[in-house]
Amino acid sequence: MKTKGKQVLSIAVILFVTVCLTYYSNLIVWNGISMNDLDKESLTVGSVRKLLEEEELVTERANSNGQQKRLPQCVIIGARKCGTRALLEFLGLHPLIQPADQEVHFFDDDRNYNRGYEWYKEHMPYSYPKQITLEKSPRYFITEKAPERIHQMNSSIKLIVLLRNPTTRVISDYTQVYYNKIAKGKDVDKFEDLVIDKKTNQINTGYRAVQISIYYNHLLRWFKFFKREQVHVVDGDKLITNPLSEINKVEQFLGLQSRVTENNIYFNTTRGFYCMRTPKTNQKCLGLTKGRKHPHIESSILQKLNEFFRPYNKKLFSLINQTFDWDD
Ligand SMILES: Nc1ncnc2c1ncn2[C@@H]1O[C@H](COP(=O)(O)OS(=O)(=O)O)[C@@H](OP(=O)(O)O)[C@H]1O
């Protein structure tokens, strides 16, 4: 009887230890970084703790896994409707990137900005010291004060900007506003009425969607504060058709080993877009507000828009020393 009792006790102890070990390693995987990844990046659990201890604010707002909130070391600044959400989500597949789920609108909203860096930091995800905290707010791209404000916070920060065929971006922008208005029971304008100035029969440069697509004007402001090598430009059209090549270029820009592979990304025929395989959810596509069907636009208007943007595109290509397949 005594021997049997000892056996039961031994089994119970073994079971307890196994459960504890499994729980501990799962905690790490759940935070977007697997044991395997930690080893490969020479971030063992011990070394993570040591690195944390070396940091001044180690006990301040550290969660139970020893992670902390940090100001972003990289920001996706826009442009609106160029694939900013898709890129953020894809990059989140990398074990050393921690994206903020929500757009924080810190640098483009005076009220938020006046709340200070601590407020901004509070909106960041928990991360390990070697991980890169990433935020995206597409309105930064067009906000006058944003470049100087970001530079003031961190002059060596890395910036990512996505650009898409400027005409397609205008249509995407219009489509988004169109559906938002419909949802609120508001009247909607016809695309032609917004994009064409009735008096001149030329492109209406007062239409905000057109202004945003004049990428050259906006980027000029950013380059007053940041060096070219601090800004990585992603091709938003290619992000739709071949996301992996764009993601790999970003990994390189961030000085990270390439970790996002074809195992993490697959083309979802129902959605008509690339989606993700994540350890948590297995499959994840972006919401239906991304990739809405665009309205049919008359070819004469498309041509007008393309012609309007062409000289700006040319100046942009030479400014960033990079070209895109936008010329029809
Ligand atoms: N994988 C994947 N899935 C879904 N959608 C994708 C994807 N990759 C890029 N896109 C394109 O992203 C466009 C929306 O861009 P943003 O996320 O920057 O929009 S927003 O400014 O945050 O509202 C959205 O534009 P529209 O097609 O005009 O809706 C998409 O074409």
CSV table of C-alpha atoms and ligand atoms in Angstrom, one decimal:
chain,number,residue,atom,x,y,z
A,1,MET,CA,0.0,0.0,0.0
A,2,LYS,CA,2.9,2.4,1.0
A,3,THR,CA,4.7,1.7,-2.4
A,4,LYS,CA,1.5,2.4,-4.3
A,5,GLY,CA,1.1,5.7,-2.4
A,6,LYS,CA,4.7,6.7,-3.3
A,7,GLN,CA,4.0,5.8,-7.0
A,8,VAL,CA,0.9,8.0,-7.0
A,9,LEU,CA,2.9,10.9,-5.4
A,10,SER,CA,5.7,10.6,-7.9
A,11,ILE,CA,3.3,10.7,-10.8
A,12,ALA,CA,1.6,13.7,-9.3
A,13,VAL,CA,4.9,15.5,-8.9
A,14,ILE,CA,5.9,14.7,-12.5
A,15,LEU,CA,2.5,15.9,-13.8
A,16,PHE,CA,2.8,19.1,-11.8
A,17,VAL,CA,6.3,19.9,-13.1
A,18,THR,CA,5.2,19.2,-16.7
A,19,VAL,CA,2.2,21.5,-16.4
A,20,CYS,CA,4.3,24.3,-14.9
A,21,LEU,CA,6.9,24.0,-17.7
A,22,THR,CA,4.3,23.9,-20.4
A,23,TYR,CA,2.5,26.9,-18.9
A,24,TYR,CA,5.8,28.9,-18.7
A,25,SER,CA,6.8,28.2,-22.3
A,26,ASN,CA,3.3,29.1,-23.5
A,27,LEU,CA,3.4,32.4,-21.8
A,28,ILE,CA,6.4,33.3,-23.9
A,29,VAL,CA,4.8,32.0,-27.1
A,30,TRP,CA,1.6,33.9,-26.4
A,31,ASN,CA,3.5,37.1,-26.3
A,32,GLY,CA,4.4,36.7,-29.9
A,33,ILE,CA,7.9,35.2,-29.4
A,34,SER,CA,8.5,31.5,-29.1
A,35,MET,CA,11.3,29.8,-27.1
A,36,ASN,CA,12.8,28.9,-30.4
A,37,ASP,CA,12.9,32.5,-31.5
A,38,LEU,CA,14.4,33.7,-28.2
A,39,ASP,CA,17.2,31.1,-28.6
A,40,LYS,CA,17.9,32.1,-32.2
A,41,GLU,CA,18.0,35.8,-31.3
A,42,SER,CA,20.2,34.9,-28.3
A,43,LEU,CA,17.4,36.2,-26.2
A,44,THR,CA,17.2,33.4,-23.6
A,45,VAL,CA,14.8,33.9,-20.8
A,46,GLY,CA,17.7,34.5,-18.5
A,47,SER,CA,19.3,37.1,-20.8
A,48,VAL,CA,15.9,38.9,-21.3
A,49,ARG,CA,15.6,39.3,-17.5
A,50,LYS,CA,19.3,40.4,-17.3
A,51,LEU,CA,18.7,43.0,-20.0
A,52,LEU,CA,15.6,44.1,-18.2
A,53,GLU,CA,17.5,44.5,-14.9
A,54,GLU,CA,20.1,46.7,-16.7
A,55,GLU,CA,17.3,49.0,-17.8
A,56,GLU,CA,16.5,51.8,-15.4
A,57,LEU,CA,12.8,51.6,-15.3
A,58,VAL,CA,12.7,47.8,-14.9
A,59,THR,CA,10.1,47.7,-12.2
A,60,GLU,CA,8.0,50.5,-13.6
A,61,ARG,CA,5.0,49.2,-15.5
A,62,ALA,CA,6.7,45.9,-16.2
A,63,ASN,CA,4.1,43.1,-16.6
A,64,SER,CA,4.4,39.7,-15.1
A,65,ASN,CA,6.5,38.4,-18.0
A,66,GLY,CA,9.0,41.3,-17.4
A,67,GLN,CA,7.9,43.2,-20.5
A,68,GLN,CA,7.6,46.9,-20.6
A,69,LYS,CA,5.9,49.6,-22.7
A,70,ARG,CA,8.3,51.6,-24.8
A,71,LEU,CA,8.0,54.6,-27.2
A,72,PRO,CA,8.1,53.3,-30.8
A,73,GLN,CA,11.4,52.9,-32.5
A,74,CYS,CA,9.6,52.8,-35.8
A,75,VAL,CA,6.4,54.5,-37.1
A,76,ILE,CA,4.3,53.8,-40.1
A,77,ILE,CA,3.4,57.4,-41.1
A,78,GLY,CA,0.9,56.7,-43.9
A,79,ALA,CA,-0.3,57.3,-46.5
A,80,ARG,CA,-4.0,56.7,-45.8
A,81,LYS,CA,-5.5,53.9,-47.9
A,82,CYS,CA,-2.1,52.6,-49.1
A,83,GLY,CA,-2.1,49.3,-47.0
A,84,THR,CA,-0.9,50.6,-43.6
A,85,ARG,CA,-3.0,48.2,-41.7
A,86,ALA,CA,-2.0,45.2,-43.8
A,87,LEU,CA,1.7,46.0,-43.4
A,88,LEU,CA,1.4,46.5,-39.6
A,89,GLU,CA,-0.4,43.2,-39.2
A,90,PHE,CA,2.1,41.3,-41.5
A,91,LEU,CA,5.0,42.8,-39.6
A,92,GLY,CA,3.4,41.7,-36.3
A,93,LEU,CA,4.2,38.1,-37.4
A,94,HIS,CA,7.9,38.8,-36.8
A,95,PRO,CA,8.8,37.7,-33.3
A,96,LEU,CA,10.9,40.9,-32.7
A,97,ILE,CA,8.2,43.4,-33.7
A,98,GLN,CA,5.5,44.5,-31.4
A,99,PRO,CA,2.8,46.6,-33.1
A,100,ALA,CA,0.3,48.9,-31.3
A,101,ASP,CA,-3.1,47.6,-32.2
A,102,GLN,CA,-4.8,50.9,-32.5
A,103,GLU,CA,-3.9,54.1,-34.4
A,104,VAL,CA,-2.7,56.4,-31.6
A,105,HIS,CA,-2.9,59.8,-33.4
A,106,PHE,CA,-0.4,61.3,-31.1
A,107,PHE,CA,1.5,63.5,-33.5
A,108,ASP,CA,-1.5,64.6,-35.6
A,109,ASP,CA,-3.8,65.6,-32.8
A,110,ASP,CA,-2.9,68.6,-30.6
A,111,ARG,CA,-4.9,67.3,-27.7
A,112,ASN,CA,-3.2,64.0,-27.6
A,113,TYR,CA,0.2,65.5,-28.2
A,114,ASN,CA,-0.2,67.8,-25.3
A,115,ARG,CA,-0.8,64.8,-23.1
A,116,GLY,CA,2.9,64.1,-23.4
A,117,TYR,CA,5.2,61.1,-24.1
A,118,GLU,CA,4.0,59.1,-21.0
A,119,TRP,CA,0.5,59.1,-22.4
A,120,TYR,CA,1.8,58.0,-25.8
A,121,LYS,CA,3.9,55.3,-24.2
A,122,GLU,CA,0.9,54.0,-22.3
A,123,HIS,CA,-0.8,53.3,-25.7
A,124,MET,CA,2.1,51.1,-26.8
A,125,PRO,CA,2.2,47.3,-26.4
A,126,TYR,CA,4.3,45.5,-23.8
A,127,SER,CA,7.6,44.4,-25.3
A,128,TYR,CA,11.0,42.8,-24.5
A,129,PRO,CA,14.1,45.1,-24.8
A,130,LYS,CA,15.2,43.6,-28.1
A,131,GLN,CA,11.8,43.9,-29.7
A,132,ILE,CA,10.9,46.9,-31.9
A,133,THR,CA,7.7,48.8,-30.9
A,134,LEU,CA,5.8,49.8,-34.0
A,135,GLU,CA,2.9,52.3,-34.4
A,136,LYS,CA,0.9,53.4,-37.4
A,137,SER,CA,-1.2,56.5,-37.8
A,138,PRO,CA,-1.7,57.3,-41.5
A,139,ARG,CA,-2.6,60.9,-40.9
A,140,TYR,CA,1.0,61.7,-39.7
A,141,PHE,CA,2.0,61.7,-43.4
A,142,ILE,CA,-0.1,64.9,-44.2
A,143,THR,CA,0.1,66.6,-40.8
A,144,GLU,CA,2.3,69.8,-41.0
A,145,LYS,CA,3.6,69.5,-37.4
A,146,ALA,CA,4.2,65.7,-37.4
A,147,PRO,CA,7.8,65.5,-38.8
A,148,GLU,CA,9.2,68.1,-36.4
A,149,ARG,CA,7.3,66.5,-33.4
A,150,ILE,CA,8.5,63.0,-34.2
A,151,HIS,CA,12.1,64.3,-34.7
A,152,GLN,CA,11.9,66.0,-31.4
A,153,MET,CA,10.9,62.7,-29.7
A,154,ASN,CA,13.6,60.6,-31.4
A,155,SER,CA,15.8,62.1,-34.2
A,156,SER,CA,17.1,58.6,-35.2
A,157,ILE,CA,13.7,56.9,-35.4
A,158,LYS,CA,12.9,54.8,-38.4
A,159,LEU,CA,9.9,55.8,-40.6
A,160,ILE,CA,7.9,53.7,-43.0
A,161,VAL,CA,5.8,55.3,-45.7
A,162,LEU,CA,3.5,53.4,-48.0
A,163,LEU,CA,2.7,54.8,-51.4
A,164,ARG,CA,0.2,53.5,-53.9
A,165,ASN,CA,-0.8,54.5,-57.4
A,166,PRO,CA,-2.1,58.1,-56.5
A,167,THR,CA,-5.2,57.8,-58.7
A,168,THR,CA,-6.1,54.4,-57.1
A,169,ARG,CA,-5.5,56.0,-53.7
A,170,VAL,CA,-8.0,58.8,-54.5
A,171,ILE,CA,-10.6,56.3,-55.5
A,172,SER,CA,-9.9,54.1,-52.4
A,173,ASP,CA,-10.2,57.3,-50.2
A,174,TYR,CA,-13.5,58.2,-51.9
A,175,THR,CA,-14.8,54.7,-51.5
A,176,GLN,CA,-14.1,54.7,-47.7
A,177,VAL,CA,-15.8,58.1,-47.2
A,178,TYR,CA,-18.7,56.9,-49.4
A,179,TYR,CA,-19.4,53.8,-47.3
A,180,ASN,CA,-18.9,55.8,-44.0
A,181,LYS,CA,-21.5,58.3,-45.2
A,182,ILE,CA,-24.0,55.6,-46.3
A,183,ALA,CA,-23.6,53.9,-42.9
A,184,LYS,CA,-24.5,57.2,-41.2
A,185,GLY,CA,-27.5,57.8,-43.5
A,186,LYS,CA,-25.8,60.9,-45.1
A,187,ASP,CA,-25.9,62.1,-48.7
A,188,VAL,CA,-23.0,61.1,-50.9
A,189,ASP,CA,-21.4,63.0,-53.7
A,190,LYS,CA,-20.5,61.5,-57.1
A,191,PHE,CA,-16.8,60.9,-57.6
A,192,GLU,CA,-16.8,63.1,-60.7
A,193,ASP,CA,-18.4,66.0,-58.8
A,194,LEU,CA,-15.6,66.0,-56.2
A,195,VAL,CA,-12.6,65.3,-58.3
A,196,ILE,CA,-13.4,67.7,-61.2
A,197,ASP,CA,-13.5,71.4,-60.8
A,198,LYS,CA,-16.7,72.4,-62.7
A,199,LYS,CA,-15.5,75.9,-63.6
A,200,THR,CA,-12.2,74.8,-65.1
A,201,ASN,CA,-13.0,71.2,-66.0
A,202,GLN,CA,-9.6,70.4,-64.5
A,203,ILE,CA,-8.7,68.3,-61.4
A,204,ASN,CA,-10.1,69.9,-58.2
A,205,THR,CA,-6.9,70.5,-56.2
A,206,GLY,CA,-9.1,71.5,-53.3
A,207,TYR,CA,-10.4,67.9,-52.9
A,208,ARG,CA,-8.5,66.5,-49.9
A,209,ALA,CA,-8.2,63.0,-51.4
A,210,VAL,CA,-6.4,64.6,-54.4
A,211,GLN,CA,-4.1,66.6,-52.0
A,212,ILE,CA,-3.1,63.5,-50.1
A,213,SER,CA,-2.1,61.8,-53.3
A,214,ILE,CA,0.4,64.5,-54.2
A,215,TYR,CA,3.0,62.5,-52.3
A,216,TYR,CA,5.9,64.7,-53.3
A,217,ASN,CA,4.6,67.7,-51.4
A,218,HIS,CA,4.2,65.8,-48.2
A,219,LEU,CA,7.5,63.9,-48.4
A,220,LEU,CA,9.4,67.2,-48.9
A,221,ARG,CA,8.3,68.2,-45.4
A,222,TRP,CA,9.6,64.9,-43.9
A,223,PHE,CA,13.0,65.2,-45.6
A,224,LYS,CA,13.5,68.6,-43.8
A,225,PHE,CA,13.9,66.6,-40.6
A,226,PHE,CA,14.9,63.1,-41.6
A,227,LYS,CA,17.7,61.6,-43.7
A,228,ARG,CA,16.7,59.5,-46.7
A,229,GLU,CA,18.1,56.3,-45.1
A,230,GLN,CA,15.7,56.8,-42.1
A,231,VAL,CA,12.7,56.5,-44.4
A,232,HIS,CA,11.7,53.3,-46.0
A,233,VAL,CA,9.2,53.5,-48.8
A,234,VAL,CA,6.9,50.6,-49.4
A,235,ASP,CA,5.1,49.9,-52.6
A,236,GLY,CA,1.5,49.6,-51.6
A,237,ASP,CA,0.4,48.1,-54.9
A,238,LYS,CA,3.0,45.4,-54.6
A,239,LEU,CA,2.0,44.8,-50.9
A,240,ILE,CA,-1.3,43.7,-52.3
A,241,THR,CA,0.0,41.4,-55.1
A,242,ASN,CA,3.3,40.2,-53.5
A,243,PRO,CA,3.4,41.1,-49.8
A,244,LEU,CA,6.3,38.9,-48.9
A,245,SER,CA,8.8,40.8,-51.0
A,246,GLU,CA,7.7,44.1,-49.4
A,247,ILE,CA,7.7,42.7,-45.9
A,248,ASN,CA,11.2,41.2,-46.3
A,249,LYS,CA,12.5,44.6,-47.4
A,250,VAL,CA,11.1,46.2,-44.3
A,251,GLU,CA,12.7,43.5,-42.1
A,252,GLN,CA,16.0,44.4,-43.7
A,253,PHE,CA,15.4,48.1,-43.2
A,254,LEU,CA,14.8,47.4,-39.5
A,255,GLY,CA,18.0,45.4,-39.3
A,256,LEU,CA,16.1,42.2,-38.5
A,257,GLN,CA,16.7,38.7,-39.7
A,258,SER,CA,14.0,37.7,-42.2
A,259,ARG,CA,11.4,35.7,-40.3
A,260,VAL,CA,8.1,36.2,-42.1
A,261,THR,CA,7.9,33.5,-44.8
A,262,GLU,CA,5.4,31.9,-47.2
A,263,ASN,CA,4.4,29.7,-44.2
A,264,ASN,CA,2.9,32.8,-42.5
A,265,ILE,CA,1.1,34.2,-45.5
A,266,TYR,CA,-1.3,32.7,-48.0
A,267,PHE,CA,-3.6,34.0,-50.7
A,268,ASN,CA,-7.3,33.8,-49.6
A,269,THR,CA,-9.3,33.3,-52.7
A,270,THR,CA,-12.6,34.2,-51.0
A,271,ARG,CA,-11.2,37.5,-49.8
A,272,GLY,CA,-9.1,38.2,-52.9
A,273,PHE,CA,-6.2,39.2,-50.6
A,274,TYR,CA,-3.3,37.7,-48.8
A,275,CYS,CA,-4.1,36.7,-45.2
A,276,MET,CA,-2.0,35.5,-42.3
A,277,ARG,CA,-1.5,32.3,-40.4
A,278,THR,CA,-0.8,33.1,-36.8
A,279,PRO,CA,0.0,30.8,-33.9
A,280,LYS,CA,-3.0,32.1,-32.0
A,281,THR,CA,-5.8,32.2,-34.6
A,282,ASN,CA,-4.4,29.9,-37.3
A,283,GLN,CA,-5.9,32.1,-40.1
A,284,LYS,CA,-6.4,35.9,-40.0
A,285,CYS,CA,-7.6,38.2,-42.8
A,286,LEU,CA,-8.1,41.9,-42.5
A,287,GLY,CA,-11.7,43.2,-41.9
A,288,LEU,CA,-14.1,43.8,-44.7
A,289,THR,CA,-13.5,47.6,-44.6
A,290,LYS,CA,-10.2,46.8,-46.3
A,291,GLY,CA,-10.4,45.8,-49.9
A,292,ARG,CA,-13.8,47.2,-50.7
A,293,LYS,CA,-15.0,47.1,-54.3
A,294,HIS,CA,-14.2,50.4,-55.9
A,295,PRO,CA,-16.8,52.2,-58.1
A,296,HIS,CA,-16.5,52.2,-61.8
A,297,ILE,CA,-14.8,55.5,-62.9
A,298,GLU,CA,-15.0,56.8,-66.5
A,299,SER,CA,-11.7,56.4,-68.3
A,300,SER,CA,-11.6,60.1,-69.2
A,301,ILE,CA,-11.5,61.0,-65.5
A,302,LEU,CA,-8.9,58.3,-64.8
A,303,GLN,CA,-6.8,59.8,-67.6
A,304,LYS,CA,-7.2,63.3,-66.2
A,305,LEU,CA,-6.1,62.2,-62.7
A,306,ASN,CA,-3.1,60.2,-64.1
A,307,GLU,CA,-2.0,63.3,-66.1
A,308,PHE,CA,-2.4,65.5,-63.1
A,309,PHE,CA,-0.3,63.4,-60.9
A,310,ARG,CA,2.4,62.6,-63.5
A,311,PRO,CA,4.7,65.6,-62.9
A,312,TYR,CA,4.4,65.2,-59.2
A,313,ASN,CA,5.3,61.5,-59.5
A,314,LYS,CA,8.3,62.4,-61.5
A,315,LYS,CA,9.6,64.8,-58.9
A,316,LEU,CA,8.8,62.2,-56.2
A,317,PHE,CA,10.8,59.5,-57.9
A,318,SER,CA,13.8,61.7,-58.1
A,319,LEU,CA,13.4,62.9,-54.5
A,320,ILE,CA,13.3,59.3,-53.1
A,321,ASN,CA,15.5,57.8,-55.8
A,322,GLN,CA,12.9,55.0,-56.3
A,323,THR,CA,10.3,54.4,-59.0
A,324,PHE,CA,6.9,52.8,-59.2
A,325,ASP,CA,4.8,51.4,-62.1
A,326,TRP,CA,2.2,54.1,-61.9
A,327,ASP,CA,2.4,55.6,-65.4
A,328,ASP,CA,-0.5,54.1,-67.2
B,1,LIG,N1,-3.7,41.8,-47.4
B,1,LIG,C1,-4.6,42.8,-47.5
B,1,LIG,N2,-5.9,42.6,-47.2
B,1,LIG,C2,-6.8,43.7,-47.3
B,1,LIG,N3,-6.4,44.9,-47.8
B,1,LIG,C3,-5.1,45.1,-48.2
B,1,LIG,C4,-4.2,44.0,-48.1
B,1,LIG,N4,-3.0,44.5,-48.5
B,1,LIG,C5,-3.2,45.8,-48.9
B,1,LIG,N5,-4.5,46.1,-48.7
B,1,LIG,C6,-5.1,47.4,-49.1
B,1,LIG,O1,-5.1,48.2,-47.9
B,1,LIG,C7,-6.0,49.3,-48.3
B,1,LIG,C8,-6.4,50.0,-47.0
B,1,LIG,O2,-5.2,50.8,-46.6
B,1,LIG,P1,-5.0,51.3,-45.1
B,1,LIG,O3,-5.0,50.1,-44.2
B,1,LIG,O4,-3.8,52.1,-45.2
B,1,LIG,O5,-6.3,52.1,-44.9
B,1,LIG,S1,-6.5,53.2,-43.7
B,1,LIG,O6,-5.9,54.4,-44.2
B,1,LIG,O7,-5.9,52.7,-42.5
B,1,LIG,O8,-8.0,53.3,-43.6
B,1,LIG,C9,-7.1,48.6,-49.0
B,1,LIG,O9,-7.6,49.5,-50.0
B,1,LIG,P2,-9.0,49.3,-50.7
B,1,LIG,O10,-8.8,48.1,-51.6
B,1,LIG,O11,-9.2,50.5,-51.5
B,1,LIG,O12,-10.0,49.1,-49.6
B,1,LIG,C10,-6.5,47.4,-49.6
B,1,LIG,O13,-6.4,47.4,-51.0
